[in-house]
Coordinates of C-alpha atoms and ligand atoms in Angstrom, one line a residue:
X1 CA 25.7 25.9 -20.9
X2 CA 28.6 23.5 -20.7
X3 CA 29.0 24.8 -17.5
X4 CA 25.4 24.7 -15.9
X5 CA 25.6 22.1 -16.7
X6 CA 28.6 20.9 -14.7
X7 CA 27.7 23.1 -12.1
X8 CA 24.4 21.3 -11.5
X9 CA 25.6 17.9 -11.7
X10 CA 27.8 19.0 -8.7
X11 CA 24.8 20.2 -6.8
X12 CA 22.9 17.0 -7.8
X13 CA 25.7 14.3 -6.4
X14 CA 25.9 17.0 -3.0
X15 CA 22.3 16.9 -2.6
X16 CA 22.7 13.0 -3.0
X17 CA 25.0 12.8 -0.2
X18 CA 23.4 14.6 1.9
X19 CA 20.3 12.4 1.3
X20 CA 22.4 9.5 2.5
X21 CA 23.2 11.0 5.3
X22 CA 19.8 11.7 6.3
X23 CA 18.6 8.0 6.1
X24 CA 21.5 6.8 8.0
X25 CA 20.1 9.1 10.5
X26 CA 17.2 8.2 9.7
X27 CA 17.3 4.8 9.7
X28 CA 19.5 4.8 12.9
X29 CA 16.3 6.6 15.0
X30 CA 14.2 4.0 13.3
X31 CA 15.9 0.9 15.2
X32 CA 15.4 2.9 18.1
X33 CA 11.3 3.2 16.9
X34 CA 10.8 0.2 16.4
X35 CA 11.5 -0.9 20.5
X36 CA 10.2 2.4 21.9
X37 CA 6.6 2.3 21.0
X38 CA 6.9 5.1 17.7
X39 CA 5.6 3.8 15.2
X40 CA 1.4 3.4 14.6
X41 CA -0.2 1.9 12.1
X42 CA -3.3 3.7 10.4
X43 CA -6.5 2.2 8.5
X44 CA -7.8 3.5 5.3
X45 CA -10.8 2.6 4.1
X46 CA -11.7 0.9 1.0
X47 CA -15.3 1.1 -0.1
X48 CA -17.8 -0.5 -2.4
X49 CA -19.2 2.1 -4.6
X50 CA -21.7 3.6 -5.2
X51 CA -22.9 3.2 -1.3
X52 CA -19.3 3.9 0.3
X53 CA -19.9 0.9 2.6
X54 CA -16.8 -0.6 3.7
X55 CA -15.2 -3.2 2.1
X56 CA -11.6 -3.5 3.1
X57 CA -8.9 -1.5 5.0
X58 CA -5.3 -0.9 4.1
X59 CA -2.3 -0.8 6.5
X60 CA 0.1 2.2 5.8
X61 CA 2.5 3.3 8.4
X62 CA 3.4 6.5 10.6
X63 CA 6.0 7.1 12.7
X64 CA 6.2 9.6 15.2
X65 CA 9.4 10.8 16.0
X66 CA 10.1 12.1 19.2
X67 CA 12.1 15.1 18.0
X68 CA 10.6 15.7 14.6
X69 CA 7.3 15.0 15.4
X70 CA 5.5 12.7 12.7
X71 CA 7.7 11.7 9.3
X72 CA 5.7 10.0 6.4
X73 CA 6.8 6.2 5.2
X74 CA 7.3 7.9 2.1
X75 CA 10.9 9.7 3.9
X76 CA 11.4 6.5 6.3
X77 CA 10.3 3.3 4.0
X78 CA 13.0 3.9 1.9
X79 CA 15.7 4.3 4.3
X80 CA 14.6 1.4 5.8
X81 CA 14.5 -0.6 2.7
X82 CA 18.5 0.3 2.1
X83 CA 19.7 -0.4 5.4
X84 CA 18.0 -4.0 5.8
X85 CA 15.6 -2.4 8.6
X86 CA 12.5 -2.7 6.4
X87 CA 12.5 -6.7 7.5
X88 CA 12.4 -6.5 11.3
X89 CA 9.9 -3.0 10.8
X90 CA 7.7 -5.6 8.1
X91 CA 7.6 -8.2 10.6
X92 CA 6.1 -5.6 13.1
X93 CA 3.4 -4.3 10.4
X94 CA 2.8 -7.4 9.6
X95 CA 2.1 -9.9 12.7
X96 CA 0.3 -5.8 14.2
X97 CA -2.2 -5.4 11.4
X98 CA -3.1 -9.4 11.2
X99 CA -3.7 -9.2 15.2
X100 CA -5.4 -5.6 14.6
X101 CA -7.7 -7.8 11.6
X102 CA -8.5 -10.6 14.4
X103 CA -9.4 -7.8 16.8
X104 CA -12.3 -6.3 14.7
X105 CA -13.4 -10.0 13.7
X106 CA -13.8 -10.9 17.6
X107 CA -15.0 -7.4 18.4
X108 CA -17.2 -6.5 14.8
X109 CA -18.6 -9.9 14.0
X110 CA -19.8 -9.3 10.3
X111 CA -19.3 -5.4 10.5
X112 CA -15.4 -6.2 10.6
X113 CA -12.9 -5.1 7.7
X114 CA -13.5 -8.8 5.2
X115 CA -10.1 -7.9 4.7
X116 CA -6.8 -6.1 5.5
X117 CA -4.2 -5.4 3.5
X118 CA -0.4 -4.8 4.1
X119 CA 2.5 -3.5 1.5
X120 CA 5.0 -6.0 1.0
X121 CA 8.6 -4.5 -0.1
X122 CA 11.2 -5.7 -2.4
X123 CA 13.3 -6.2 0.4
X124 CA 10.9 -7.9 2.4
X125 CA 10.1 -10.0 -0.2
X126 CA 13.8 -11.0 -1.4
X127 CA 13.9 -13.1 2.0
X128 CA 13.4 -16.4 1.2
X129 CA 11.4 -17.4 3.4
X130 CA 9.1 -14.5 4.1
X131 CA 6.2 -16.6 3.0
X132 CA 6.7 -19.1 5.6
X133 CA 7.1 -15.6 7.8
X134 CA 3.2 -15.0 6.7
X135 CA 2.5 -18.4 7.3
X136 CA 3.7 -18.4 11.2
X137 CA 1.8 -14.4 11.6
X138 CA -1.6 -16.5 10.6
X139 CA -1.2 -18.9 12.9
X140 CA -0.1 -16.6 16.1
X141 CA -2.9 -14.8 15.4
X142 CA -5.3 -17.3 14.2
X143 CA -6.8 -15.0 10.8
X144 CA -8.2 -17.0 8.1
X145 CA -5.5 -16.4 5.6
X146 CA -8.2 -15.1 3.0
X147 CA -9.5 -12.0 4.7
X148 CA -5.3 -10.9 4.5
X149 CA -4.5 -9.3 1.1
X150 CA -1.0 -8.7 0.8
X151 CA 0.2 -5.3 -1.3
X152 CA 2.7 -5.8 -4.4
X153 CA 4.4 -3.8 -6.6
X154 CA 5.9 -5.1 -10.0
X155 CA 9.5 -3.2 -8.9
X156 CA 9.3 -5.5 -5.8
X157 CA 8.3 -8.8 -8.2
X158 CA 10.7 -8.2 -10.2
X159 CA 13.4 -7.9 -8.2
X160 CA 14.8 -11.3 -9.1
X161 CA 16.3 -14.1 -6.7
X162 CA 12.8 -15.8 -5.2
X163 CA 10.5 -12.4 -4.8
X164 CA 8.1 -14.1 -7.3
X165 CA 8.5 -17.7 -6.2
X166 CA 7.9 -15.8 -2.4
X167 CA 4.7 -14.4 -3.8
X168 CA 3.2 -17.3 -5.3
X169 CA 3.6 -19.4 -2.3
X170 CA 1.6 -16.7 -0.3
X171 CA -0.6 -16.9 -2.5
X172 CA -1.1 -20.4 -2.5
X173 CA -1.5 -20.3 1.3
X174 CA -5.0 -18.5 0.4
X175 CA -4.2 -15.2 0.9
X176 CA -5.5 -12.3 -2.0
X177 CA -2.0 -10.9 -3.6
X178 CA -2.8 -7.0 -4.9
X179 CA -0.8 -5.3 -7.2
X180 CA -0.4 -2.3 -5.9
X181 CA 0.4 1.7 -7.8
X182 CA -0.7 -0.3 -11.1
X183 CA 0.3 0.5 -14.4
X184 CA 3.4 2.8 -13.1
X185 CA 5.9 0.2 -13.4
X186 CA 7.4 -0.7 -17.1
X187 CA 5.9 -4.2 -17.6
X188 CA 2.5 -4.3 -15.8
X189 CA 1.1 -6.9 -18.8
X190 CA 4.0 -8.9 -18.2
X191 CA 2.8 -9.1 -14.3
X192 CA -0.1 -9.8 -15.0
X193 CA 0.4 -12.7 -16.8
X194 CA 3.5 -14.1 -14.9
X195 CA 1.9 -12.7 -11.1
X196 CA -0.6 -14.6 -9.5
X197 CA -3.7 -12.1 -8.2
X198 CA -6.8 -11.0 -7.0
X199 CA -7.3 -7.7 -6.8
X200 CA -5.6 -4.7 -9.0
X201 CA -5.0 -0.9 -7.4
X202 CA -5.8 1.2 -10.4
X203 CA -3.0 4.1 -9.4
X204 CA -4.2 7.5 -8.7
X205 CA -2.1 9.3 -11.5
X206 CA -4.6 7.6 -13.7
X207 CA -8.0 8.2 -11.2
X208 CA -6.6 12.1 -11.8
X209 CA -6.9 11.9 -14.8
X210 CA -10.8 10.2 -14.7
X211 CA -12.7 13.8 -14.8
X212 CA -9.4 16.6 -16.3
X213 CA -9.3 14.9 -19.5
X214 CA -6.2 13.4 -19.0
X215 CA -5.3 10.9 -21.4
X216 CA -4.7 8.3 -18.7
X217 CA -8.7 8.7 -18.2
X218 CA -8.4 5.7 -21.2
X219 CA -6.0 3.8 -19.4
X220 CA -8.2 3.1 -16.6
X221 CA -11.6 2.1 -19.0
X222 CA -9.7 -0.1 -20.4
X223 CA -8.3 -1.9 -17.1
X224 CA -11.9 -2.4 -15.7
X225 CA -12.3 -4.5 -19.1
X226 CA -8.9 -6.3 -18.2
X227 CA -10.0 -6.8 -14.6
X228 CA -13.0 -8.4 -15.8
X229 CA -11.5 -10.6 -18.4
X230 CA -9.6 -12.0 -16.0
X231 CA -11.4 -12.2 -12.8
X232 CA -9.7 -9.5 -10.8
X233 CA -11.1 -6.9 -8.4
X234 CA -10.4 -3.8 -9.3
X235 CA -9.3 -0.7 -6.6
X236 CA -9.4 2.8 -7.8
X237 CA -6.8 4.4 -6.0
X238 CA -6.6 8.1 -4.4
X239 CA -9.6 9.2 -5.7
X240 CA -10.5 12.3 -3.4
X241 CA -13.7 13.5 -5.4
X242 CA -17.5 13.3 -6.0
X243 CA -17.0 13.5 -9.6
X244 CA -14.6 11.1 -9.6
X245 CA -16.0 8.8 -8.2
X246 CA -19.3 8.9 -10.3
X247 CA -16.9 9.1 -13.3
X248 CA -15.4 5.4 -11.9
X249 CA -18.8 4.3 -11.8
X250 CA -19.8 5.2 -14.9
X251 CA -17.0 3.1 -16.4
X252 CA -17.7 0.2 -14.2
X253 CA -15.8 0.1 -11.2
X254 CA -17.6 -1.1 -7.4
X255 CA -14.3 -0.6 -6.0
X256 CA -12.1 3.0 -4.3
X257 CA -9.9 4.4 -2.1
X258 CA -9.4 7.6 -1.2
X259 CA -9.5 10.9 0.6
X260 CA -12.9 11.2 -0.7
X261 CA -14.0 8.2 0.8
X262 CA -11.7 8.3 4.4
X263 CA -8.2 9.0 5.3
X264 CA -6.1 6.5 7.4
X265 CA -7.0 6.6 9.8
X266 CA -6.4 4.7 13.5
X267 CA -7.8 1.1 13.8
X268 CA -11.0 2.1 16.6
X269 CA -12.4 4.8 14.7
X270 CA -12.7 2.0 11.6
X271 CA -15.4 0.1 14.7
X272 CA -17.1 3.4 14.1
X273 CA -16.7 3.7 9.9
X274 CA -19.6 5.1 8.5
X275 CA -21.0 6.3 4.7
X276 CA -21.0 10.0 4.0
X277 CA -24.3 10.9 3.0
X278 CA -25.5 10.5 0.3
X279 CA -24.5 14.0 -2.6
X280 CA -21.6 14.8 -0.7
Ligands
C2E1 P1 0.7 3.2 -1.2 O1 0.4 2.0 -0.7 O2 0.2 3.8 -2.8 O3 -0.3 4.0 -0.4 C1 -1.2 4.3 -0.6 C2 -0.8 6.5 -0.5 O4 -1.3 7.6 -1.1 C3 -1.1 6.8 0.9 O5 0.2 7.2 1.7 C4 -2.1 7.4 1.0 O6 -2.4 7.7 2.6 C5 -2.3 7.8 0.4 N1 -3.6 8.4 0.0 C6 -5.0 7.3 -0.1 N2 -6.0 8.0 -0.5 C7 -5.2 9.5 -0.7 C8 -6.2 10.6 -2.0 O7 -7.2 10.9 -2.0 N3 -5.1 11.3 -2.5 C9 -4.2 11.4 -1.7 N4 -3.2 12.5 -2.1 N5 -3.2 10.7 -1.2 C10 -4.0 9.6 -1.0 P2 1.1 7.1 2.9 O8 1.0 6.2 3.6 O9 2.0 8.4 3.0 O10 1.8 6.0 2.0 C11 2.8 6.0 0.7 C12 3.3 4.4 0.3 O11 5.0 4.8 1.5 C13 2.7 4.1 0.7 O12 2.1 4.4 -0.7 C14 3.4 2.9 0.4 O13 4.2 2.3 -1.0 C15 4.7 3.4 1.9 N6 3.5 2.4 3.2 C16 3.3 2.8 3.3 N7 3.3 2.0 4.9 C17 3.7 0.9 4.4 C18 4.0 -0.3 5.0 O14 3.1 -0.6 5.9 N8 4.6 -0.9 4.2 C19 5.5 -0.7 3.5 N9 6.3 -1.9 2.3 N10 5.6 0.3 2.7 C20 4.5 1.2 3.4
CA2 CA1 -0.7 0.2 -0.9
CA3 CA1 -1.1 2.3 -4.3
CA4 CA1 1.8 4.4 -4.1

């Protein structure tokens, strides 16, 4: 058994080397992609229950690699983080999302998404002056700060350096702060105590359990109470079925995001998004 363990370790190390090399290749390609129009943002509806009307959208990046086809962010964001490329990439994402948000406000008026949320990674948050970059983008695009939401994870906020100070400075601009993947970290309640927050995004892993009688269902029920008590907006992530949506509403949830309501879609489709007919 010992020998087997060792062999497993060697394989693991080799796999890690391979993955690192793969990430370096990806990062090199990504540098090109950033200048070559291979990156686009899709927008996933965040809806109001029970009707499913559009409340906001989350910007999610996609990379259409010329040789390999579409590559998901779960693959290339870590590579971009490791190489620091996430800093210029993240700046592009923020600017593009704010520009789009402003375009919706101009063309759709009251029907425009009320908030556009942008994911920000640990590496971006660690850059001193990140909050001033956000302020500059808002100025350039003319987007009202209160219509932008920045999504941060516990890992990113507690990453050290000036991360927490940057989040506070962004919040002071009037931009909304959402705590992403809430509940999956080590110190979720600690995060609530130290980090300014307007929105709590309850991670899909908990939502998955609400109808399956899993243990995490009790967490979903408790989190809505915390949100109500603290004046936070709770958004249930990864809602895939009508049953989950019904159970979440029974627990008091009013906002949801997930394939049941809409997949990430191009900006043009957001303009025509309508809730699915009831009973769907
Ligand atoms: P996330 O921020 O937690 O985003 C939600 C992910 O769940 C998205 O995957 C979305 O497509 C997926 N999703 C939404 N609803 C459902 C559902 O009902 N079922 C299932 N199975 N999945 C659902 P995506 O777009 O592949 O993004 C993965 C992760 O990559 C994101 O997780 C986020 O951490 C990161 N990411 C995506 N775009 C950006 C970006 O622009 N900047 C940064 N820094 N990270 C990004
Ligand atoms: Ca997110
Ligand atoms: Ca999430
Ligand atoms: Ca996630």
